[in-house]
Amino acid sequence: MKFAFVILYLVQLLPFKLLHKLADAVGLLAYYTVKPRRKVGEINLEKCFPERSADERTALLKRHFQHMAKLMLEYGLYWYAPAERLRKLVHYRDKHYLDEALAAGEKVIILYPHFTAFEMAVYTLNQDVALTSMYSHQKNRTLDEQILKGRHRYQNVFLIGRTEGLRAIIKQIRKTAAPFLYLPDQDFGRNDSIFVDFFGIPTATIAGLSRIAGMTGAKVIPAIPTREADNTVTLRFYPAWEHFPGGDIEADTRRMNRFIEERICEQPEQYFWLHKRFKTRPEGEAGFYDKAK
C-alpha cells in the first residue's frame, strides 16, 4: 500500500496534460481487464439508458473508465501537490449562492452527488470554506490513515463517522457554520432507506436530506463538479431549493433523485457507474448484479 502512495506522489509531479494522457491509457486498460466492474457499469447503463444502443453505452462506459482513472491518479495532487496548484485547476461557477447564504448566517447542506471530479473540486473548496462531512473508515489501516490525513489537509473539515448516525450530523450542523457536504446517491442497504425512482427504477435511497434540512432549518444548495475538455474542473453551485423540505419525505427524496438524474444526463460519462447502485431490491425482486462477477 505504501508503494502505491509513492507512485501517486511521483505521478503528481508529471505535467498535468501528461498525467491525464496516462490516466486515459490506464482507464482503457482497466475497461478491458477489470471485468467485474465493467459488468456492473454495463448493467447500470443498460438499466438507466435503455434507449441508447449497445455501442453507444459501450463508448460511454469506456470514457467513464477513463474518468475514473483520472480520479484515482489525481489523488497524488489532492494529497501532496501545493494547494495553489489545485486552486488553479478548479474554477467556481455561481459560488455566490453559497457565499450569500453563509454571509447571512444560514445553515447550509451542499447536495453533492458522486461525479468523478468530486475530489478535485472539494479539496479546492475546502481551502476556502470549512466543511462538515461523513467518513467511512477503510478496512486497510494504512489507507485509512492516509485518507484521513488528506481529508484534514487544510485543518478545515469536521468529519462524522458514518456509524454515528443522524443525531451526530444534526448536532454538528447546529453548532458550526460549516456547510454539511451531503453525498446521498449510493446504496447503503435497506436500513434508513426508502425505495424511490431513479431513472424509473425503484432504488434504495437514503432519505436523510429531507430530515436533516427539516431538523436544522438548513438550506439545500446543490453543487456539481464537471471535468472540462482541458481536464480542469468547474464546480457549479445552484440556487437554494425553495419549499424544501415539503412535508412529504418520499416526495422530497424523489425531488432529490430527479435533480441528480438531470445532472447525470448533462454529463453521463462522469457519474459513478461502477457502484452497485441498485444492489438492494424490493422484497421478492431478483438482484441486478447476480452475474456481475
Short mmCIF file of C-alpha atoms in Angstrom, two decimals:
data_model
loop_
_atom_site.label_atom_id
_atom_site.label_comp_id
_atom_site.label_asym_id
_atom_site.label_seq_id
_atom_site.Cartn_x
_atom_site.Cartn_y
_atom_site.Cartn_z
CA MET A 1 0.00 0.00 0.00
CA LYS A 2 2.80 2.43 0.86
CA PHE A 3 4.32 1.71 -2.55
CA ALA A 4 1.06 2.88 -4.13
CA PHE A 5 1.35 6.16 -2.23
CA VAL A 6 4.88 6.59 -3.60
CA ILE A 7 3.54 6.05 -7.13
CA LEU A 8 0.83 8.65 -6.58
CA TYR A 9 3.40 11.11 -5.25
CA LEU A 10 5.56 10.61 -8.35
CA VAL A 11 2.60 10.83 -10.73
CA GLN A 12 1.56 14.22 -9.35
CA LEU A 13 4.98 15.57 -10.35
CA LEU A 14 4.13 14.99 -14.01
CA PRO A 15 2.85 17.86 -16.16
CA PHE A 16 -0.94 17.97 -15.89
CA LYS A 17 -1.50 17.07 -19.57
CA LEU A 18 0.83 14.08 -19.35
CA LEU A 19 -0.85 12.87 -16.15
CA HIS A 20 -4.16 12.77 -17.99
CA LYS A 21 -2.76 11.04 -21.05
CA LEU A 22 -1.52 8.38 -18.66
CA ALA A 23 -4.96 8.25 -17.00
CA ASP A 24 -6.69 7.79 -20.36
CA ALA A 25 -4.45 4.81 -21.12
CA VAL A 26 -4.91 3.32 -17.64
CA GLY A 27 -8.67 3.78 -17.91
CA LEU A 28 -8.90 1.88 -21.20
CA LEU A 29 -6.68 -0.87 -19.82
CA ALA A 30 -8.96 -1.14 -16.77
CA TYR A 31 -12.04 -1.32 -19.01
CA TYR A 32 -10.68 -4.43 -20.70
CA THR A 33 -9.13 -6.10 -17.65
CA VAL A 34 -11.41 -5.33 -14.67
CA LYS A 35 -14.32 -7.44 -15.85
CA PRO A 36 -16.46 -7.43 -12.66
CA ARG A 37 -16.64 -3.63 -12.50
CA ARG A 38 -17.12 -3.40 -16.26
CA LYS A 39 -20.11 -5.71 -15.90
CA VAL A 40 -21.56 -3.53 -13.11
CA GLY A 41 -21.21 -0.48 -15.35
CA GLU A 42 -22.83 -2.27 -18.28
CA ILE A 43 -25.81 -3.29 -16.15
CA ASN A 44 -26.24 0.21 -14.71
CA LEU A 45 -26.12 1.88 -18.12
CA GLU A 46 -28.49 -0.66 -19.66
CA LYS A 47 -30.99 -0.04 -16.85
CA CYS A 48 -30.69 3.76 -16.93
CA PHE A 49 -30.30 4.33 -20.68
CA PRO A 50 -32.25 1.54 -22.42
CA GLU A 51 -32.95 3.91 -25.33
CA ARG A 52 -29.25 4.01 -26.24
CA SER A 53 -27.72 1.36 -28.44
CA ALA A 54 -25.26 -1.18 -27.02
CA ASP A 55 -22.44 0.51 -28.97
CA GLU A 56 -23.35 3.92 -27.52
CA ARG A 57 -23.36 2.53 -24.00
CA THR A 58 -20.02 0.80 -24.57
CA ALA A 59 -18.43 4.03 -25.78
CA LEU A 60 -19.87 5.87 -22.77
CA LEU A 61 -18.54 3.24 -20.37
CA LYS A 62 -15.04 3.39 -21.88
CA ARG A 63 -15.00 7.16 -21.35
CA HIS A 64 -16.23 6.60 -17.80
CA PHE A 65 -13.36 4.24 -17.02
CA GLN A 66 -11.02 6.98 -18.22
CA HIS A 67 -12.68 9.49 -15.92
CA MET A 68 -12.35 7.07 -13.02
CA ALA A 69 -8.65 6.66 -13.80
CA LYS A 70 -8.28 10.45 -13.72
CA LEU A 71 -9.90 10.49 -10.30
CA MET A 72 -7.58 7.78 -8.98
CA LEU A 73 -4.32 9.12 -10.43
CA GLU A 74 -5.11 12.63 -9.22
CA TYR A 75 -5.01 11.54 -5.58
CA GLY A 76 -1.36 12.47 -5.58
CA LEU A 77 -2.42 16.02 -6.43
CA TYR A 78 -5.05 16.09 -3.68
CA TRP A 79 -2.65 14.81 -1.03
CA TYR A 80 0.78 16.14 -1.98
CA ALA A 81 0.64 18.98 -4.53
CA PRO A 82 0.83 22.61 -3.38
CA ALA A 83 -2.62 23.93 -2.53
CA GLU A 84 -2.20 26.73 -5.06
CA ARG A 85 -1.79 24.20 -7.86
CA LEU A 86 -5.19 22.71 -7.06
CA ARG A 87 -6.72 26.16 -6.92
CA LYS A 88 -5.57 26.84 -10.49
CA LEU A 89 -7.20 23.64 -11.70
CA VAL A 90 -10.67 24.29 -10.25
CA HIS A 91 -12.99 27.12 -11.21
CA TYR A 92 -16.17 28.13 -9.40
CA ARG A 93 -19.42 28.97 -11.13
CA ASP A 94 -22.20 30.77 -9.26
CA LYS A 95 -20.49 30.28 -5.91
CA HIS A 96 -22.34 33.41 -4.76
CA TYR A 97 -25.32 31.19 -3.90
CA LEU A 98 -23.22 29.57 -1.19
CA ASP A 99 -21.36 32.71 -0.15
CA GLU A 100 -24.54 34.75 0.30
CA ALA A 101 -26.23 32.05 2.39
CA LEU A 102 -23.21 31.74 4.68
CA ALA A 103 -22.83 35.51 4.96
CA ALA A 104 -26.46 35.69 6.09
CA GLY A 105 -25.76 33.16 8.83
CA GLU A 106 -27.77 30.40 7.18
CA LYS A 107 -27.13 26.73 7.86
CA VAL A 108 -26.30 25.02 4.56
CA ILE A 109 -26.38 21.49 3.21
CA ILE A 110 -24.38 21.12 0.00
CA LEU A 111 -26.03 18.39 -2.07
CA TYR A 112 -23.00 16.79 -3.73
CA PRO A 113 -23.67 13.68 -5.86
CA HIS A 114 -20.91 11.27 -6.88
CA PHE A 115 -19.38 12.65 -10.05
CA THR A 116 -15.83 11.65 -10.86
CA ALA A 117 -14.32 15.11 -10.36
CA PHE A 118 -15.75 15.40 -6.84
CA GLU A 119 -12.43 15.03 -5.02
CA MET A 120 -10.55 17.63 -7.06
CA ALA A 121 -13.36 20.13 -6.54
CA VAL A 122 -13.86 19.54 -2.83
CA TYR A 123 -10.16 19.68 -1.99
CA THR A 124 -10.14 23.13 -3.54
CA LEU A 125 -13.42 24.25 -1.97
CA ASN A 126 -12.13 23.21 1.45
CA GLN A 127 -9.32 25.75 1.08
CA ASP A 128 -11.96 28.48 1.03
CA VAL A 129 -14.82 27.05 3.09
CA ALA A 130 -14.86 24.94 6.25
CA LEU A 131 -16.83 21.75 5.61
CA THR A 132 -18.60 19.07 7.61
CA SER A 133 -18.74 15.63 6.03
CA MET A 134 -19.25 11.95 6.79
CA TYR A 135 -16.48 9.39 6.65
CA SER A 136 -16.48 5.61 6.36
CA HIS A 137 -13.36 4.05 7.82
CA GLN A 138 -11.37 1.80 5.48
CA LYS A 139 -10.54 -1.79 6.36
CA ASN A 140 -6.89 -1.24 5.46
CA ARG A 141 -5.36 0.74 8.32
CA THR A 142 -2.60 2.34 6.22
CA LEU A 143 -5.08 3.50 3.60
CA ASP A 144 -7.46 4.76 6.28
CA GLU A 145 -4.71 6.83 7.91
CA GLN A 146 -3.67 8.35 4.58
CA ILE A 147 -7.21 9.25 3.56
CA LEU A 148 -7.87 10.87 6.93
CA LYS A 149 -4.60 12.77 6.70
CA GLY A 150 -5.65 14.02 3.28
CA ARG A 151 -9.13 14.99 4.47
CA HIS A 152 -7.59 17.08 7.26
CA ARG A 153 -5.00 18.65 4.98
CA TYR A 154 -6.29 22.20 5.48
CA GLN A 155 -7.39 21.71 9.10
CA ASN A 156 -10.76 22.96 7.93
CA VAL A 157 -13.02 19.93 7.94
CA PHE A 158 -15.23 18.26 10.55
CA LEU A 159 -15.67 14.52 9.95
CA ILE A 160 -18.53 12.42 11.31
CA GLY A 161 -18.22 8.64 11.28
CA ARG A 162 -20.95 7.06 9.19
CA THR A 163 -21.86 4.79 12.11
CA GLU A 164 -22.55 7.82 14.35
CA GLY A 165 -25.87 8.38 12.63
CA LEU A 166 -28.31 11.22 12.16
CA ARG A 167 -28.06 12.63 15.68
CA ALA A 168 -24.33 13.37 15.28
CA ILE A 169 -24.98 15.14 11.97
CA ILE A 170 -27.72 17.33 13.45
CA LYS A 171 -25.56 18.22 16.44
CA GLN A 172 -22.60 19.20 14.26
CA ILE A 173 -24.68 21.32 11.87
CA ARG A 174 -26.29 23.18 14.76
CA LYS A 175 -23.03 24.03 16.48
CA THR A 176 -20.94 25.12 13.48
CA ALA A 177 -21.26 27.42 10.50
CA ALA A 178 -19.53 24.88 8.26
CA PRO A 179 -21.80 23.58 5.46
CA PHE A 180 -22.62 19.88 5.55
CA LEU A 181 -21.40 18.08 2.43
CA TYR A 182 -24.09 15.52 1.66
CA LEU A 183 -23.44 12.63 -0.76
CA PRO A 184 -26.66 10.58 -0.80
CA ASP A 185 -26.51 8.59 -4.02
CA GLN A 186 -25.07 5.23 -3.03
CA ASP A 187 -26.70 2.02 -1.88
CA PHE A 188 -26.31 1.71 1.91
CA GLY A 189 -28.77 -1.15 2.24
CA ARG A 190 -32.32 -1.30 3.49
CA ASN A 191 -31.84 0.46 6.84
CA ASP A 192 -32.87 4.14 6.78
CA SER A 193 -33.57 3.90 3.04
CA ILE A 194 -36.79 4.18 1.09
CA PHE A 195 -37.47 2.98 -2.44
CA VAL A 196 -37.75 5.97 -4.75
CA ASP A 197 -37.46 6.02 -8.53
CA PHE A 198 -34.06 6.74 -10.03
CA PHE A 199 -34.16 6.60 -13.83
CA GLY A 200 -37.53 4.92 -13.43
CA ILE A 201 -36.12 2.16 -11.23
CA PRO A 202 -37.22 1.72 -7.58
CA THR A 203 -33.94 2.45 -5.81
CA ALA A 204 -32.98 2.22 -2.14
CA THR A 205 -32.25 5.84 -1.30
CA ILE A 206 -31.17 7.43 1.94
CA ALA A 207 -33.91 9.88 2.90
CA GLY A 208 -31.74 11.96 5.21
CA LEU A 209 -31.72 15.17 3.16
CA SER A 210 -35.31 15.98 4.00
CA ARG A 211 -34.90 15.03 7.65
CA ILE A 212 -31.67 16.94 8.18
CA ALA A 213 -32.95 20.07 6.45
CA GLY A 214 -36.15 19.95 8.47
CA MET A 215 -34.42 19.48 11.83
CA THR A 216 -31.78 22.15 11.29
CA GLY A 217 -33.52 24.68 9.07
CA ALA A 218 -30.60 24.37 6.66
CA LYS A 219 -30.85 25.47 3.05
CA VAL A 220 -30.07 22.88 0.39
CA ILE A 221 -27.61 24.25 -2.18
CA PRO A 222 -26.55 21.69 -4.81
CA ALA A 223 -23.02 21.69 -6.23
CA ILE A 224 -21.91 19.69 -9.26
CA PRO A 225 -18.27 19.21 -10.37
CA THR A 226 -17.62 18.88 -14.11
CA ARG A 227 -14.33 17.96 -15.75
CA GLU A 228 -13.81 20.16 -18.79
CA ALA A 229 -12.12 19.26 -22.09
CA ASP A 230 -8.78 20.55 -20.78
CA ASN A 231 -9.21 18.39 -17.63
CA THR A 232 -9.66 21.37 -15.33
CA VAL A 233 -12.79 21.21 -13.17
CA THR A 234 -15.75 23.55 -12.86
CA LEU A 235 -17.66 23.42 -9.59
CA ARG A 236 -21.12 24.82 -10.27
CA PHE A 237 -23.45 25.88 -7.47
CA TYR A 238 -27.22 26.01 -7.84
CA PRO A 239 -29.81 28.21 -6.10
CA ALA A 240 -31.06 27.05 -2.72
CA TRP A 241 -34.12 24.86 -3.11
CA GLU A 242 -37.37 26.58 -2.31
CA HIS A 243 -40.13 24.90 -0.29
CA PHE A 244 -37.79 22.18 0.92
CA PRO A 245 -38.45 20.08 2.84
CA GLY A 246 -42.03 19.89 1.72
CA GLY A 247 -43.55 17.77 4.46
CA ASP A 248 -43.51 14.51 2.48
CA ILE A 249 -40.21 12.64 2.82
CA GLU A 250 -40.87 10.42 -0.18
CA ALA A 251 -41.70 13.40 -2.41
CA ASP A 252 -38.62 15.25 -1.14
CA THR A 253 -36.43 12.25 -1.92
CA ARG A 254 -37.93 11.92 -5.39
CA ARG A 255 -37.12 15.58 -5.95
CA MET A 256 -33.51 14.93 -4.99
CA ASN A 257 -33.22 11.92 -7.31
CA ARG A 258 -34.76 13.82 -10.21
CA PHE A 259 -32.24 16.62 -9.78
CA ILE A 260 -29.38 14.12 -9.79
CA GLU A 261 -30.81 12.41 -12.89
CA GLU A 262 -30.94 15.72 -14.73
CA ARG A 263 -27.32 16.48 -13.93
CA ILE A 264 -26.26 12.97 -14.96
CA CYS A 265 -27.91 13.38 -18.35
CA GLU A 266 -25.79 16.50 -18.89
CA GLN A 267 -22.53 14.55 -18.42
CA PRO A 268 -23.30 10.82 -18.20
CA GLU A 269 -19.71 9.66 -18.60
CA GLN A 270 -18.74 11.49 -15.39
CA TYR A 271 -21.17 9.79 -13.00
CA PHE A 272 -20.20 6.84 -10.74
CA TRP A 273 -21.45 3.92 -12.85
CA LEU A 274 -19.17 1.29 -11.29
CA HIS A 275 -21.04 1.36 -7.96
CA LYS A 276 -23.81 -1.22 -7.43
CA ARG A 277 -26.44 1.49 -7.08
CA PHE A 278 -29.33 -0.94 -7.48
CA LYS A 279 -27.99 -3.74 -5.26
CA THR A 280 -30.80 -3.53 -2.70
CA ARG A 281 -34.05 -4.57 -4.35
CA PRO A 282 -37.66 -4.52 -3.13
CA GLU A 283 -38.74 -7.71 -1.40
CA GLY A 284 -39.15 -10.57 -3.85
CA GLU A 285 -37.34 -8.87 -6.75
CA ALA A 286 -34.30 -10.58 -8.26
CA GLY A 287 -30.92 -8.88 -7.96
CA PHE A 288 -29.48 -6.99 -10.90
CA TYR A 289 -25.85 -7.95 -10.34
CA ASP A 290 -26.01 -11.69 -9.76
CA LYS A 291 -23.93 -12.29 -12.90
CA ALA A 292 -21.56 -9.34 -12.37
CA LYS A 293 -18.63 -11.48 -11.19
#
